[in-house]
Coordinates of C-alpha atoms in Angstrom, one line a residue:
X1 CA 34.8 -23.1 -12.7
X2 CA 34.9 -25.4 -10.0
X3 CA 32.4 -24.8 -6.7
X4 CA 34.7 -23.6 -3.8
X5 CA 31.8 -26.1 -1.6
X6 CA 33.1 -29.5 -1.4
X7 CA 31.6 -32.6 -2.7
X8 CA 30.4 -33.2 0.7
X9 CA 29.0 -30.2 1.4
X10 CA 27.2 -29.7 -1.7
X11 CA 23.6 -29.5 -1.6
X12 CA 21.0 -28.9 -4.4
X13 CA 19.9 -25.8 -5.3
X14 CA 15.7 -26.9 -5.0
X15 CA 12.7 -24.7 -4.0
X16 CA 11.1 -25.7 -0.6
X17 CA 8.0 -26.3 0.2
X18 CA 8.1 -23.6 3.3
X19 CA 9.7 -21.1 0.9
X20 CA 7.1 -21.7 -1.4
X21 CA 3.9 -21.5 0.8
X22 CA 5.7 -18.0 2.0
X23 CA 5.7 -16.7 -1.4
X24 CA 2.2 -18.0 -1.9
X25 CA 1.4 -16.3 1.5
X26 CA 2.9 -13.3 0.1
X27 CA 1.4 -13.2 -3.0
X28 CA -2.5 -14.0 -2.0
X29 CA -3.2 -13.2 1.4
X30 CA -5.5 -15.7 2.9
X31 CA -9.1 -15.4 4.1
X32 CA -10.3 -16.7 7.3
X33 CA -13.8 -16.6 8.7
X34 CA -14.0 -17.3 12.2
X35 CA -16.5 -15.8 14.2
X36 CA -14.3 -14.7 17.5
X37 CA -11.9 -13.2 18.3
X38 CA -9.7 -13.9 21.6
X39 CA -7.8 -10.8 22.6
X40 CA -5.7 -11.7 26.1
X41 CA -8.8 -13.4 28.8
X42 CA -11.8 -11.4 26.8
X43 CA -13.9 -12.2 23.7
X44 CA -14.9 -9.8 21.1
X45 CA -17.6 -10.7 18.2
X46 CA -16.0 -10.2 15.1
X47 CA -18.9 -8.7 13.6
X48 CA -18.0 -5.5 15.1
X49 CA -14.8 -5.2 12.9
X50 CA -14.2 -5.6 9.1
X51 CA -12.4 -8.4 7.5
X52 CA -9.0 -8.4 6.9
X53 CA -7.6 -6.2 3.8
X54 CA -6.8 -7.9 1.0
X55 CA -5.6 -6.8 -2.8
X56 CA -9.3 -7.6 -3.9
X57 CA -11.2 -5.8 -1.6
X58 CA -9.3 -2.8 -0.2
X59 CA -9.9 -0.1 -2.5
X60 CA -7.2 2.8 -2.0
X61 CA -7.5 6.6 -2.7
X62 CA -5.5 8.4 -5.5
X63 CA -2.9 9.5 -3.3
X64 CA -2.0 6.1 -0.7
X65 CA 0.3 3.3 -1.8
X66 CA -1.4 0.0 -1.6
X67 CA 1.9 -2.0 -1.3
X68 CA 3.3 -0.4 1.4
X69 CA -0.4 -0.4 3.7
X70 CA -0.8 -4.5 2.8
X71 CA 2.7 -4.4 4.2
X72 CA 2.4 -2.8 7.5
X73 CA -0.4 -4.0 8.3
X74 CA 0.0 -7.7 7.5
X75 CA -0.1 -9.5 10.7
X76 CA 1.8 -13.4 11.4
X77 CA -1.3 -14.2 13.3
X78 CA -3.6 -15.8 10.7
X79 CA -6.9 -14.8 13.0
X80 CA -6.0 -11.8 14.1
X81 CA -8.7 -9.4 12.9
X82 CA -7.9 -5.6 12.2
X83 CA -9.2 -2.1 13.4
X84 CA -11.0 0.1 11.2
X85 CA -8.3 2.8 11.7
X86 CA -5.5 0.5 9.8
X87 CA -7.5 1.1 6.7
X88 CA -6.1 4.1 6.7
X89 CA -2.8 5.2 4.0
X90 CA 0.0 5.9 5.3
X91 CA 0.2 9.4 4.1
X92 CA -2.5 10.2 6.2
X93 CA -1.4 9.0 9.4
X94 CA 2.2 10.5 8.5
X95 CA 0.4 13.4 8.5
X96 CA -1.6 13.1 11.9
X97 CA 2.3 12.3 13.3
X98 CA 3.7 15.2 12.1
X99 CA 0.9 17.7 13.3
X100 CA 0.9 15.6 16.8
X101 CA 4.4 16.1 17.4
X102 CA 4.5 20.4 16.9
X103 CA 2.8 20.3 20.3
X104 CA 4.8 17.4 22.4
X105 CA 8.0 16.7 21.8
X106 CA 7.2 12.9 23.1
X107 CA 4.8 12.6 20.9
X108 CA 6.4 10.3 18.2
X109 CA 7.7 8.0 21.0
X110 CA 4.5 7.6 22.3
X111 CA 3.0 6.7 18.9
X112 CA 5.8 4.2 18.3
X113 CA 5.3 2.2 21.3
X114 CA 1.6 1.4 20.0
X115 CA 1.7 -1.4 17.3
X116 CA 4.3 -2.7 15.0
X117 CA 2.9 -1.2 12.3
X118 CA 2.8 2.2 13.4
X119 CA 6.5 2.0 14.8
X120 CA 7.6 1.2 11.7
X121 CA 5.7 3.9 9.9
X122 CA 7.1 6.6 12.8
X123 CA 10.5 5.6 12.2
X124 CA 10.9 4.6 8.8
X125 CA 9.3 8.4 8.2
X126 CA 12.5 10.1 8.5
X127 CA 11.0 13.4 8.1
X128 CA 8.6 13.4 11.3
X129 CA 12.0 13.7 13.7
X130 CA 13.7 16.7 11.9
X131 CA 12.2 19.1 14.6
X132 CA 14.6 19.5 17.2
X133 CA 13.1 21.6 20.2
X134 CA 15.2 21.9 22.9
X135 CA 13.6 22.0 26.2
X136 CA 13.9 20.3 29.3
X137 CA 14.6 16.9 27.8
X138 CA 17.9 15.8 27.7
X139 CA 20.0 15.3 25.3
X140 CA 19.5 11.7 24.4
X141 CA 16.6 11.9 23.3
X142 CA 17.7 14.8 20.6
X143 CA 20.6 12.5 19.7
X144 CA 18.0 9.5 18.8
X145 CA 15.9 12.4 16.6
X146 CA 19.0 13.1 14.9
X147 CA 19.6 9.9 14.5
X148 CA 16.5 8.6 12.8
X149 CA 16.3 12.0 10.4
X150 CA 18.9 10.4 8.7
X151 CA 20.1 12.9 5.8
X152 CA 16.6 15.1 6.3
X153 CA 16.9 19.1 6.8
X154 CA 16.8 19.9 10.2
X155 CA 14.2 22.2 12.4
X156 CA 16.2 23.7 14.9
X157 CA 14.2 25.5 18.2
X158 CA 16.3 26.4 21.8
X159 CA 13.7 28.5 23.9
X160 CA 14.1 28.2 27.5
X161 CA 10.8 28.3 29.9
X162 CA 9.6 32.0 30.8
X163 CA 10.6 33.5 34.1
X164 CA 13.7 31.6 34.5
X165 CA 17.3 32.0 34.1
X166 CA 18.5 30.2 31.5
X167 CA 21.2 27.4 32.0
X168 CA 24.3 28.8 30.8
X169 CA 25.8 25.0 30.9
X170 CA 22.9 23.4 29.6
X171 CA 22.8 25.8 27.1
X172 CA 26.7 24.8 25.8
X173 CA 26.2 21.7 25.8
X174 CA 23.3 21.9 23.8
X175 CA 25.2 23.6 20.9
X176 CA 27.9 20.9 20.9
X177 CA 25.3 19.0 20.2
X178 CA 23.8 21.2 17.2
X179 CA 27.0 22.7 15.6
X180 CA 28.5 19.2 14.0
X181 CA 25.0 19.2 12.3
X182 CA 24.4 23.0 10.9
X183 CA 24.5 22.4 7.6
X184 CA 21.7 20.6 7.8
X185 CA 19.4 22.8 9.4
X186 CA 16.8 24.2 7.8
X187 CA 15.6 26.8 10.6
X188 CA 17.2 28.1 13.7
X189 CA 15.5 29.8 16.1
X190 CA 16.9 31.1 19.4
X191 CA 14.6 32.8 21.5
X192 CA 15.2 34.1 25.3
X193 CA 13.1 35.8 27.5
X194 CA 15.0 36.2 30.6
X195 CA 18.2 38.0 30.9
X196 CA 21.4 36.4 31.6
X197 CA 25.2 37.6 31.1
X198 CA 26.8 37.1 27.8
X199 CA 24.0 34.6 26.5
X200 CA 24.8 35.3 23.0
X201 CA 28.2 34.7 23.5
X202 CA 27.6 31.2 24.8
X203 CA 25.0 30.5 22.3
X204 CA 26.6 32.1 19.2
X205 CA 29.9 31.1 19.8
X206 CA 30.6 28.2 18.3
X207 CA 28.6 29.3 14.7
X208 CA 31.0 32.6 14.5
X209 CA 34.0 30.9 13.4
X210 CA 35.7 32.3 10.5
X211 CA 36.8 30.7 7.6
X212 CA 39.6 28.5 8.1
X213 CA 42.4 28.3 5.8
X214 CA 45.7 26.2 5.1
X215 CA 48.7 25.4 3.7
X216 CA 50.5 22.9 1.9
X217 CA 52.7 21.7 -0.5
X218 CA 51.2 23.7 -3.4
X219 CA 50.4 27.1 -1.6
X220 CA 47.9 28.4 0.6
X221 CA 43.8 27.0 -0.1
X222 CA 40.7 27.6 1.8
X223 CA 38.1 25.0 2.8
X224 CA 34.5 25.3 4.3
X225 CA 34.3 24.4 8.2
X226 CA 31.3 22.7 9.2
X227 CA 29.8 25.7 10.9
X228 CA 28.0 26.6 6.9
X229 CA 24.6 26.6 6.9
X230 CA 24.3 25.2 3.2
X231 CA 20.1 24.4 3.9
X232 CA 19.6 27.6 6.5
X233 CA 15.8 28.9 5.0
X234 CA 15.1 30.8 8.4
X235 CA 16.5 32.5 11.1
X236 CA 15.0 33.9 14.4
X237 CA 17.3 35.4 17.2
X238 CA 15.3 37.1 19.7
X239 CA 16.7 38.6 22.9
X240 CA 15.2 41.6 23.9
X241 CA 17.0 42.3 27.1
X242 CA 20.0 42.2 25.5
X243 CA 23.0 43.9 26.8
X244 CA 26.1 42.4 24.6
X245 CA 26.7 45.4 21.9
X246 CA 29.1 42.8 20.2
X247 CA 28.8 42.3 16.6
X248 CA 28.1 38.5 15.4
X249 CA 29.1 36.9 12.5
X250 CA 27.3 33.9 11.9
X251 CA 28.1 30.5 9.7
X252 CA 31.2 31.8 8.4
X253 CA 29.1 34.0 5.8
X254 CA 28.2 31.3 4.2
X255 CA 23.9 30.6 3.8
X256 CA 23.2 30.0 0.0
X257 CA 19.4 29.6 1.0
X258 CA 18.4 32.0 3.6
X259 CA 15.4 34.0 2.3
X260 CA 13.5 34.7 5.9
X261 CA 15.5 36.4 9.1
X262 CA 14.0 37.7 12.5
X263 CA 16.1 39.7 14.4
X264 CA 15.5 41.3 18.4
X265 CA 17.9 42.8 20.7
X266 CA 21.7 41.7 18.6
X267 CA 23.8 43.3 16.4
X268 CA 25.5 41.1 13.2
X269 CA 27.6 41.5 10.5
X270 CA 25.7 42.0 7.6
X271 CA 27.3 40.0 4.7
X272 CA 26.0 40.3 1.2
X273 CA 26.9 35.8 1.1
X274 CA 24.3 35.8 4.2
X275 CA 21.5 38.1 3.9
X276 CA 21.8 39.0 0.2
X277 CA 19.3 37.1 -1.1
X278 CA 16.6 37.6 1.5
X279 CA 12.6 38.3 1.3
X280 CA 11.4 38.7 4.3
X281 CA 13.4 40.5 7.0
X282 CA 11.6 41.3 10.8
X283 CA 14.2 43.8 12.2
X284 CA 13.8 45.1 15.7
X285 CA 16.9 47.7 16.4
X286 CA 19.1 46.7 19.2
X287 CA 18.8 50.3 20.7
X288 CA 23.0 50.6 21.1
X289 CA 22.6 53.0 18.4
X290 CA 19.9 56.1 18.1
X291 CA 19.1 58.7 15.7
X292 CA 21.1 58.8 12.6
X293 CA 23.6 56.3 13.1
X294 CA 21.2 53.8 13.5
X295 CA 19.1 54.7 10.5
X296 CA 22.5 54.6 8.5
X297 CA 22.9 51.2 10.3
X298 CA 19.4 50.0 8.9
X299 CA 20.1 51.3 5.6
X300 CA 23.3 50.0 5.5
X301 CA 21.2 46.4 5.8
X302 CA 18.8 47.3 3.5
X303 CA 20.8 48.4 0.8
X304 CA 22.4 44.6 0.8
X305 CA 19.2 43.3 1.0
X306 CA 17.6 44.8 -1.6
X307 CA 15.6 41.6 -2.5
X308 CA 13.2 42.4 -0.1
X309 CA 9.1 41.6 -0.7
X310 CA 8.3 42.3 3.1
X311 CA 9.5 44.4 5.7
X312 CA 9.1 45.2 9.2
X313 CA 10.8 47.4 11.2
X314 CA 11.0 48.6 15.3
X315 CA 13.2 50.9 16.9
X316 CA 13.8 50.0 20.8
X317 CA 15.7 51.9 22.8
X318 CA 18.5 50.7 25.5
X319 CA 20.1 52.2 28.4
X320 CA 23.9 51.8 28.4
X321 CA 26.6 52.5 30.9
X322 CA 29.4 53.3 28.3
X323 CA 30.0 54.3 24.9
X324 CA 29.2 51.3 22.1
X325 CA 31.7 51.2 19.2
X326 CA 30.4 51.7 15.4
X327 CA 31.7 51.4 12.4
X328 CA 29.8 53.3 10.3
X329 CA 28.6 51.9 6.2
X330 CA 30.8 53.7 4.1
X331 CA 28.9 52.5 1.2
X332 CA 25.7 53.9 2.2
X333 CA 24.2 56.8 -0.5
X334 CA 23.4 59.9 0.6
X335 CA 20.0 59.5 -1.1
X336 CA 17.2 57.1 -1.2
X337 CA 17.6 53.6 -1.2
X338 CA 15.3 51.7 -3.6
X339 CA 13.3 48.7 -2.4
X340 CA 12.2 47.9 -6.2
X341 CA 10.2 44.8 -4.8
X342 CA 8.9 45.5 -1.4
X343 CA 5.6 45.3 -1.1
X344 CA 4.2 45.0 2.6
X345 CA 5.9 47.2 4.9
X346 CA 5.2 47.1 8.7
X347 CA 6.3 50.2 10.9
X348 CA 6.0 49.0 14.6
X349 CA 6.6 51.6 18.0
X350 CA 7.9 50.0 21.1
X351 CA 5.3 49.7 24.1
X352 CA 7.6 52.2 25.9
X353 CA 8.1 54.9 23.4
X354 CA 5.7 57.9 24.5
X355 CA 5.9 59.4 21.1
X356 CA 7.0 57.6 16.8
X357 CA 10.5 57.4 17.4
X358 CA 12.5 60.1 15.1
X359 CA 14.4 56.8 13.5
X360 CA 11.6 55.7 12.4
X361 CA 10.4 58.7 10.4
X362 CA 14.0 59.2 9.5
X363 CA 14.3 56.2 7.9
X364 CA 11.0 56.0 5.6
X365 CA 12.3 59.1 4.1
X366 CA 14.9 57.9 2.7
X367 CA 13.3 55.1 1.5
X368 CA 11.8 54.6 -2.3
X369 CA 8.9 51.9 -2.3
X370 CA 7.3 52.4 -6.0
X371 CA 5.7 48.7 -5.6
X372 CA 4.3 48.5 -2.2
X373 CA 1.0 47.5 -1.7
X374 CA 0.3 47.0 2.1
X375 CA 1.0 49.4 4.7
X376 CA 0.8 48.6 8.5
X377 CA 1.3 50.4 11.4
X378 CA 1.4 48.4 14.6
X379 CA 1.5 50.1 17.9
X380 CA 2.9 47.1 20.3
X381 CA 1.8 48.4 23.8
X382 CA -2.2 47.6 21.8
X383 CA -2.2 43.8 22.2
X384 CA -5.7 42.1 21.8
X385 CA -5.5 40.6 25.3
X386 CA -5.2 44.3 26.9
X387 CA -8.4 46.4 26.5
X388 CA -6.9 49.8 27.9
X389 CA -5.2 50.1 25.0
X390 CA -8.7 51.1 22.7
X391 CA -8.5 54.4 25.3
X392 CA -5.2 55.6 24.6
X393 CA -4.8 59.2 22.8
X394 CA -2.8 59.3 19.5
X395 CA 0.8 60.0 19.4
X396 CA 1.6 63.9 19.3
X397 CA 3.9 63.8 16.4
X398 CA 1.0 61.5 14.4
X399 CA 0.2 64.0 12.1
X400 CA 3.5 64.9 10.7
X401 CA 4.2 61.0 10.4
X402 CA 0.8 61.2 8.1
X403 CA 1.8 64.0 6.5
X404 CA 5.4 62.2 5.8
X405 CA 3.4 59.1 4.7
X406 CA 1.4 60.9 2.0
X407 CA 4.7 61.8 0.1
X408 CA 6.8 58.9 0.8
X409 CA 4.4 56.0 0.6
X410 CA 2.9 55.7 -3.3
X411 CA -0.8 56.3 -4.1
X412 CA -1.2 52.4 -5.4
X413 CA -1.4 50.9 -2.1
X414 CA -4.3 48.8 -1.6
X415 CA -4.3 48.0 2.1
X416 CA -3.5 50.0 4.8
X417 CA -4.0 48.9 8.3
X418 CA -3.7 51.1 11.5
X419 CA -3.9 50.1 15.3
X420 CA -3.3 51.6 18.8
X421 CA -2.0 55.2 18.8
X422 CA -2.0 55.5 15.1
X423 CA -5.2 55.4 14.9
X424 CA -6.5 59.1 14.4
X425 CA -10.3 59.1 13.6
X426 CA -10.0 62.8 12.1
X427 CA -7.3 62.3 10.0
X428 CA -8.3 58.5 8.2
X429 CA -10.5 60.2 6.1
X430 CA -7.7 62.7 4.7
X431 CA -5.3 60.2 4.3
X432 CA -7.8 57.5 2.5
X433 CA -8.1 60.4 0.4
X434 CA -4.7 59.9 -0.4
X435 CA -4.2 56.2 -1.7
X436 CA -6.7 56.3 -4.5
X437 CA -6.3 52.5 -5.2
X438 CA -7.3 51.8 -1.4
X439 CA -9.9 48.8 -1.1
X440 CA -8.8 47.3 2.1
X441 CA -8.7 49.7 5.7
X442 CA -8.8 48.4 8.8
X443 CA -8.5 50.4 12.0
X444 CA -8.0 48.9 15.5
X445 CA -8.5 45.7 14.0
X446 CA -11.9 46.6 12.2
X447 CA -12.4 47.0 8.8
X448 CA -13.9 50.0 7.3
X449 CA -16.2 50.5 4.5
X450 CA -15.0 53.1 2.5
X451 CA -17.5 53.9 0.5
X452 CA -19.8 54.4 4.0
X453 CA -17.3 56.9 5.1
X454 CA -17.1 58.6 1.6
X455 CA -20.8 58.9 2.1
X456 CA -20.7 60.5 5.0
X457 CA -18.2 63.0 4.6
X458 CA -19.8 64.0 1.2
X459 CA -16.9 62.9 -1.2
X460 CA -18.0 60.0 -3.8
X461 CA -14.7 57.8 -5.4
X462 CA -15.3 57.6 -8.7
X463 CA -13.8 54.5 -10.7
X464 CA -10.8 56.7 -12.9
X465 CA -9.6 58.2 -9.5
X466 CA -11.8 61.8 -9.2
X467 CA -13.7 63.1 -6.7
X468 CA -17.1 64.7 -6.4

């Protein structure tokens, strides 16, 4: 076939000399030896710093990728010596990136801008921008993180700064940023701390559309909207000042992977394609509902996710103006509800509850936990920071909660934990007593040695269970 060149454009087809000393180059990287260095109007003895790496000499750990090191840090500049520190494998200063850049969000920017070799090792390293944490930056610089995570999973965070009003119109523009991009993220957290007018309208919004639907030619079909969250692992919505008793429902029902959910101060629809499939569920009640509509509320959530290894629950209550609407869960049994794989449970009272809530009580009873093997009962007005807290009596209704506990909560558990007002020193003993498998209690934050406060009481455990 005939070369579409002509004649007098031909040339031949040789190998260079230039193109052959850059393969050489390549190939066997030179050695030099001279003695100085000149770095800008100073110079620095070259002793001070090793030689160059080279194939021959650079010796690489199990886990680096020789190739790829040679190649960053290969310099133009035939006497330009290198720092210790670009001995280092990649993985390893990946590594340093990512944990640099939990803290500042400017981090990676600011690592980029210091050599060519670690520029391209920032940005080449799609993973290190998937954590989008939406503060007072603007938006351009989210839009370049998108941007260089290429097809990576996304790590959503919006948390306005404490003890200010958040920015209603900062806040929308923020999720028409995020919402083309939902089904890649992998978490989503949204967490307020200051109250503000129909914030979880604004922010919810534009993730509660439902499933669209058309028609055609051959009849009505359905396709998925971009609001599916196809990678969603993890999901935190926290607004405790919440005063919205609407009812969200998120991503179109659609979250094939979300195992982990924290919930404070909002009320969704609980849809067996969203939460069905989840293991770890930290539920604090919105308070628009009390006594046993809300514990039928809970169990209504519970019963779809029966998957469940760890639980915690809290029961806040809210002071309303009006009436709040509720649909009650018509599937809900009258009996137990069986948690067949739960086995940490966390029962948590509100810093402003005077007494266990009735809900809370209410609930474990109707709840079957044959597996568990941690129980903890957190009392949130006891936090670590506070030290008035170590003075404060026990709740009134304590004991009947213990009493409740011995029947509801099987004899297998092996740690049981107790701070604040559920801490009763006269009645840990009885209800030790209780859990013959115990080997792990601590109280206040202390662990106890059993066996010491066997001793003292005169009761010996014996290895099959008995007493003596």
């Amino acid at each position: 076939m005939p070369s579409i060149l002509r004649r007098s454009r031909r040339r031949e087809l040789i190998l260079t000399k230039s193109f052959k000393n850059a393969i050489q180059e390549k190939v066997h990287p030179p050695q030099h030896s001279p003695e100085l260095i000149y770095c800008s109007s100073s110079v620095i003895d070259r002793t001070n710093f090793p030689p160059s790496p080279s194939p021959s000499t650079v010796k690489f750990p199990d886990f680096a990728r020789p190739s790829l090191t040679l190649s960053l840090y290969r310099s133009p500049i035939s006497n330009l010596q290198h720092h210790p520190i670009h001995t280092l494998p990649p993985e390893l200063l990946i590594r340093v990136f990512e944990l640099g850049s939990f803290d500042d969000a400017l981090f990676l920017i600011t690592i980029s801008h210091v050599c060519h070799p670690w520029r391209m090792l920032a940005i080449h390293t799609h993973t290190l921008w998937r954590r989008l944490s939406f503060d007072s930056h603007g938006l351009r610089l989210w839009k370049e993180r998108i941007a260089r995570a290429r097809g990576c999973s996304l790590d959503i965070t919006i948390t306005p700064p404490q003890h200010r009003f958040p920015d209603i119109d900062a806040l929308a523009l923020q999720l028409h940023l995020i919402v083309p991009h939902i089904s890649r993220a992998r978490s989503f957290e949204l967490r307020f701390s200051s109250y503000s007018p129909f914030l979880w309208n604004t922010t919810l919004g534009p993730i509660c559309h439902p499933e669209q639907r058309g028609n055609d030619s051959m009849g009505a079909h359905t396709f998925a909207p971009f609001v599916h969250a196809l990678r969603l692992e993890k999901l935190t919505l926290c607004f405790p000042e919440n005063d919205d008793s609407k009812e969200f429902g998120l991503f179109a029902g659609v979250a094939p992977r979300l195992d982990h959910v924290t919930l404070d101060g909002i009320r969704l629809t609980w849809l067996p394609g969203l939460y069905g499939r989840l293991t770890h569920l930290d539920y604090t009640h919105h308070g628009f509902t009390t006594g046993s509509i809300a514990v039928d509320e809970v169990l209504g959530m519970i019963r779809i996710s029966c998957a469940l290894r760890e639980l915690r629950i809290c029961f806040r209550r809210t002071v309303l103006d009006g009436e709040v609407l509720y649909l009650s869960h018509d599937g809900v049994p009258a009996g137990q509800i069986h948690l067949l794989q739960l086995e940490r449970l966390v029962l948590a009272v509100d810093k402003s509850d005077i007494d266990i809530p009735p809900e809370l009580t209410l609930l474990l009873s109707r709840l079957s936990v044959p597996n568990l093997h941690e129980l903890h009962l957190v009392d949130l007005r006891c936090q670590p920071a506070n030290r008035r807290w170590w003075k404060s009596a026990p709740f009134p209704g304590l004991r009947a909660a213990l009493s409740l506990f011995e029947v509801t909560i099987p004899s297998s558990i092996k740690v049981l934990a107790m701070a604040g007002r559920w801490a009763d020193h006269s009645s840990i003993l009885s209800l030790a007593k209780c859990f013959r498998e115990l080997r792990n209690l601590e109280v206040d934050g202390v662990e106890k040695d059993l066996v010491h406060m066997y001793c003292l009481s005169g009761d010996l455990p014996l290895h099959d269970g008995a007493w003596i």
